[in-house]
Structures are given as C-alpha cells and as structure tokens.
Amino acid sequence: MHFAQLPTVDAATVPSDGLLLDVREDDEWAAGHAEGALHLPMSELVARFGELTEAAADDRRVHVVCRVGGRSAQVAQYLLAQGIDAVNVDGGMLAWEAAGRPLVADSGDQAFVL
C-alpha cells in the first residue's frame, strides 16, 4: 500500500499541545505513551469514532502515531477521507522516543516503546 498524498510530520515537530492519536494496542500503550495522547486502538477506531471527533473539534489537526508508522498511516488516510485534518507521525513512537520526547507508563515504571 502506498500513500502518495499522505501528509507526514517528524516526531520532533509535533506541537506539545497538539492532538496526538495513539492507535496502538493496549499492551503497547501501557508500556509507554506520550502524556496527554488520545488512545484509540486501530481495531476500535470506527466504533469509538465519536471520541476522536470530540477531541478534534474546532478543526484541530490530528497527529496519528503507532509503533513505526504503518498502522497510523492507514488510520490517517481513513481520517482524511472523513474530512479530518490528519497527519501521520513519521517513524511512530520509536521516532518519538528517539527524538527525546517524553513517555509515561501506566504502571509508573520506566516507560518504553513496546
């Protein structure tokens, strides 16, 4: 699958107050995620779509992230088709971590990207 028109952003340039949508599974999220991110696993996105549209009210740009960028690319493509301003975070949470962006874990332990 190739997304020629899919807008992407570098993990280092996502605004700290930007809307970050994490589409990874629960175990990945629990191990480490960006504080304040909205967690909607890709498998639940359609069922929980209202949570996203509420968070993205006022045409906020949605920065979609997964582990490396594959799942988030599919989700960003879907959101764009729904008329939502969405961009894929290039390199996913691995790039986020590599860029030194903060991570938190549900357990309070040292956060990491699973």
mmCIF file with all atom_site columns, N, CA and C in Angstrom, residues 84-109:
data_model
loop_
_atom_site.group_PDB
_atom_site.id
_atom_site.type_symbol
_atom_site.label_atom_id
_atom_site.label_alt_id
_atom_site.label_comp_id
_atom_site.label_asym_id
_atom_site.label_entity_id
_atom_site.label_seq_id
_atom_site.pdbx_PDB_ins_code
_atom_site.Cartn_x
_atom_site.Cartn_y
_atom_site.Cartn_z
_atom_site.occupancy
_atom_site.B_iso_or_equiv
_atom_site.pdbx_formal_charge
_atom_site.auth_seq_id
_atom_site.auth_comp_id
_atom_site.auth_asym_id
_atom_site.auth_atom_id
_atom_site.pdbx_PDB_model_num
ATOM 1  N N  . ILE A 1 84  ? -11.231 14.902 8.182  1.00 0.00 ? 84  ILE A N  1
ATOM 2  C CA . ILE A 1 84  ? -10.490 15.343 9.365  1.00 0.00 ? 84  ILE A CA 1
ATOM 3  C C  . ILE A 1 84  ? -9.059  15.681 8.966  1.00 0.00 ? 84  ILE A C  1
ATOM 4  N N  . ASP A 1 85  ? -8.537  16.774 9.483  1.00 0.00 ? 85  ASP A N  1
ATOM 5  C CA . ASP A 1 85  ? -7.156  17.189 9.221  1.00 0.00 ? 85  ASP A CA 1
ATOM 6  C C  . ASP A 1 85  ? -6.220  16.257 9.988  1.00 0.00 ? 85  ASP A C  1
ATOM 7  N N  . ALA A 1 86  ? -5.666  15.264 9.300  1.00 0.00 ? 86  ALA A N  1
ATOM 8  C CA . ALA A 1 86  ? -4.824  14.271 9.964  1.00 0.00 ? 86  ALA A CA 1
ATOM 9  C C  . ALA A 1 86  ? -3.467  14.171 9.292  1.00 0.00 ? 86  ALA A C  1
ATOM 10 N N  . VAL A 1 87  ? -2.442  13.935 10.108 1.00 0.00 ? 87  VAL A N  1
ATOM 11 C CA . VAL A 1 87  ? -1.096  13.713 9.582  1.00 0.00 ? 87  VAL A CA 1
ATOM 12 C C  . VAL A 1 87  ? -0.510  12.481 10.277 1.00 0.00 ? 87  VAL A C  1
ATOM 13 N N  . ASN A 1 88  ? 0.319   11.763 9.554  1.00 0.00 ? 88  ASN A N  1
ATOM 14 C CA . ASN A 1 88  ? 0.984   10.582 10.110 1.00 0.00 ? 88  ASN A CA 1
ATOM 15 C C  . ASN A 1 88  ? 2.302   11.013 10.751 1.00 0.00 ? 88  ASN A C  1
ATOM 16 N N  . VAL A 1 89  ? 2.564   10.539 11.973 1.00 0.00 ? 89  VAL A N  1
ATOM 17 C CA . VAL A 1 89  ? 3.844   10.839 12.621 1.00 0.00 ? 89  VAL A CA 1
ATOM 18 C C  . VAL A 1 89  ? 4.872   9.842  12.081 1.00 0.00 ? 89  VAL A C  1
ATOM 19 N N  . ASP A 1 90  ? 5.797   10.372 11.284 1.00 0.00 ? 90  ASP A N  1
ATOM 20 C CA . ASP A 1 90  ? 6.791   9.557  10.604 1.00 0.00 ? 90  ASP A CA 1
ATOM 21 C C  . ASP A 1 90  ? 7.676   8.816  11.612 1.00 0.00 ? 90  ASP A C  1
ATOM 22 N N  . GLY A 1 91  ? 7.768   7.494  11.476 1.00 0.00 ? 91  GLY A N  1
ATOM 23 C CA . GLY A 1 91  ? 8.614   6.715  12.370 1.00 0.00 ? 91  GLY A CA 1
ATOM 24 C C  . GLY A 1 91  ? 7.948   6.312  13.669 1.00 0.00 ? 91  GLY A C  1
ATOM 25 N N  . GLY A 1 92  ? 6.725   6.794  13.901 1.00 0.00 ? 92  GLY A N  1
ATOM 26 C CA . GLY A 1 92  ? 5.938   6.371  15.048 1.00 0.00 ? 92  GLY A CA 1
ATOM 27 C C  . GLY A 1 92  ? 6.560   6.666  16.402 1.00 0.00 ? 92  GLY A C  1
ATOM 28 N N  . MET A 1 93  ? 6.167   5.856  17.377 1.00 0.00 ? 93  MET A N  1
ATOM 29 C CA . MET A 1 93  ? 6.635   6.058  18.750 1.00 0.00 ? 93  MET A CA 1
ATOM 30 C C  . MET A 1 93  ? 8.132   5.771  18.897 1.00 0.00 ? 93  MET A C  1
ATOM 31 N N  . LEU A 1 94  ? 8.681   4.950  18.010 1.00 0.00 ? 94  LEU A N  1
ATOM 32 C CA . LEU A 1 94  ? 10.134  4.729  18.066 1.00 0.00 ? 94  LEU A CA 1
ATOM 33 C C  . LEU A 1 94  ? 10.866  6.030  17.749 1.00 0.00 ? 94  LEU A C  1
ATOM 34 N N  . ALA A 1 95  ? 10.371  6.771  16.754 1.00 0.00 ? 95  ALA A N  1
ATOM 35 C CA . ALA A 1 95  ? 10.965  8.071  16.417 1.00 0.00 ? 95  ALA A CA 1
ATOM 36 C C  . ALA A 1 95  ? 10.700  9.082  17.530 1.00 0.00 ? 95  ALA A C  1
ATOM 37 N N  . TRP A 1 96  ? 9.513   9.003  18.139 1.00 0.00 ? 96  TRP A N  1
ATOM 38 C CA . TRP A 1 96  ? 9.146   9.894  19.251 1.00 0.00 ? 96  TRP A CA 1
ATOM 39 C C  . TRP A 1 96  ? 10.158  9.724  20.387 1.00 0.00 ? 96  TRP A C  1
ATOM 40 N N  . GLU A 1 97  ? 10.410  8.456  20.744 1.00 0.00 ? 97  GLU A N  1
ATOM 41 C CA . GLU A 1 97  ? 11.359  8.148  21.815 1.00 0.00 ? 97  GLU A CA 1
ATOM 42 C C  . GLU A 1 97  ? 12.771  8.601  21.434 1.00 0.00 ? 97  GLU A C  1
ATOM 43 N N  . ALA A 1 98  ? 13.156  8.324  20.188 1.00 0.00 ? 98  ALA A N  1
ATOM 44 C CA . ALA A 1 98  ? 14.493  8.694  19.706 1.00 0.00 ? 98  ALA A CA 1
ATOM 45 C C  . ALA A 1 98  ? 14.704  10.207 19.695 1.00 0.00 ? 98  ALA A C  1
ATOM 46 N N  . ALA A 1 99  ? 13.607  10.950 19.496 1.00 0.00 ? 99  ALA A N  1
ATOM 47 C CA . ALA A 1 99  ? 13.684  12.411 19.471 1.00 0.00 ? 99  ALA A CA 1
ATOM 48 C C  . ALA A 1 99  ? 13.735  12.993 20.883 1.00 0.00 ? 99  ALA A C  1
ATOM 49 N N  . GLY A 1 100 ? 13.668  12.098 21.903 1.00 0.00 ? 100 GLY A N  1
ATOM 50 C CA . GLY A 1 100 ? 13.725  12.577 23.277 1.00 0.00 ? 100 GLY A CA 1
ATOM 51 C C  . GLY A 1 100 ? 12.421  13.142 23.781 1.00 0.00 ? 100 GLY A C  1
ATOM 52 N N  . ARG A 1 101 ? 11.317  12.832 23.090 1.00 0.00 ? 101 ARG A N  1
ATOM 53 C CA . ARG A 1 101 ? 10.007  13.310 23.549 1.00 0.00 ? 101 ARG A CA 1
ATOM 54 C C  . ARG A 1 101 ? 9.588   12.499 24.774 1.00 0.00 ? 101 ARG A C  1
ATOM 55 N N  . PRO A 1 102 ? 8.869   13.090 25.714 1.00 0.00 ? 102 PRO A N  1
ATOM 56 C CA . PRO A 1 102 ? 8.540   12.393 26.959 1.00 0.00 ? 102 PRO A CA 1
ATOM 57 C C  . PRO A 1 102 ? 7.592   11.214 26.776 1.00 0.00 ? 102 PRO A C  1
ATOM 58 N N  . LEU A 1 103 ? 7.809   10.193 27.582 1.00 0.00 ? 103 LEU A N  1
ATOM 59 C CA . LEU A 1 103 ? 6.974   8.991  27.614 1.00 0.00 ? 103 LEU A CA 1
ATOM 60 C C  . LEU A 1 103 ? 6.541   8.721  29.047 1.00 0.00 ? 103 LEU A C  1
ATOM 61 N N  . VAL A 1 104 ? 5.326   8.222  29.210 1.00 0.00 ? 104 VAL A N  1
ATOM 62 C CA . VAL A 1 104 ? 4.856   7.788  30.521 1.00 0.00 ? 104 VAL A CA 1
ATOM 63 C C  . VAL A 1 104 ? 4.310   6.370  30.388 1.00 0.00 ? 104 VAL A C  1
ATOM 64 N N  . ALA A 1 105 ? 4.350   5.602  31.483 1.00 0.00 ? 105 ALA A N  1
ATOM 65 C CA . ALA A 1 105 ? 3.812   4.237  31.504 1.00 0.00 ? 105 ALA A CA 1
ATOM 66 C C  . ALA A 1 105 ? 2.661   4.177  32.494 1.00 0.00 ? 105 ALA A C  1
ATOM 67 N N  . ASP A 1 106 ? 1.689   3.342  32.202 1.00 0.00 ? 106 ASP A N  1
ATOM 68 C CA . ASP A 1 106 ? 0.524   3.208  33.090 1.00 0.00 ? 106 ASP A CA 1
ATOM 69 C C  . ASP A 1 106 ? 0.935   2.731  34.482 1.00 0.00 ? 106 ASP A C  1
ATOM 70 N N  . SER A 1 107 ? 1.965   1.890  34.545 1.00 0.00 ? 107 SER A N  1
ATOM 71 C CA . SER A 1 107 ? 2.378   1.285  35.805 1.00 0.00 ? 107 SER A CA 1
ATOM 72 C C  . SER A 1 107 ? 3.185   2.217  36.703 1.00 0.00 ? 107 SER A C  1
ATOM 73 N N  . GLY A 1 108 ? 3.679   3.307  36.107 1.00 0.00 ? 108 GLY A N  1
ATOM 74 C CA . GLY A 1 108 ? 4.566   4.183  36.871 1.00 0.00 ? 108 GLY A CA 1
ATOM 75 C C  . GLY A 1 108 ? 6.021   3.736  36.753 1.00 0.00 ? 108 GLY A C  1
ATOM 76 N N  . ASP A 1 109 ? 6.254   2.584  36.118 1.00 0.00 ? 109 ASP A N  1
ATOM 77 C CA . ASP A 1 109 ? 7.628   2.109  35.873 1.00 0.00 ? 109 ASP A CA 1
ATOM 78 C C  . ASP A 1 109 ? 8.256   2.943  34.757 1.00 0.00 ? 109 ASP A C  1
#
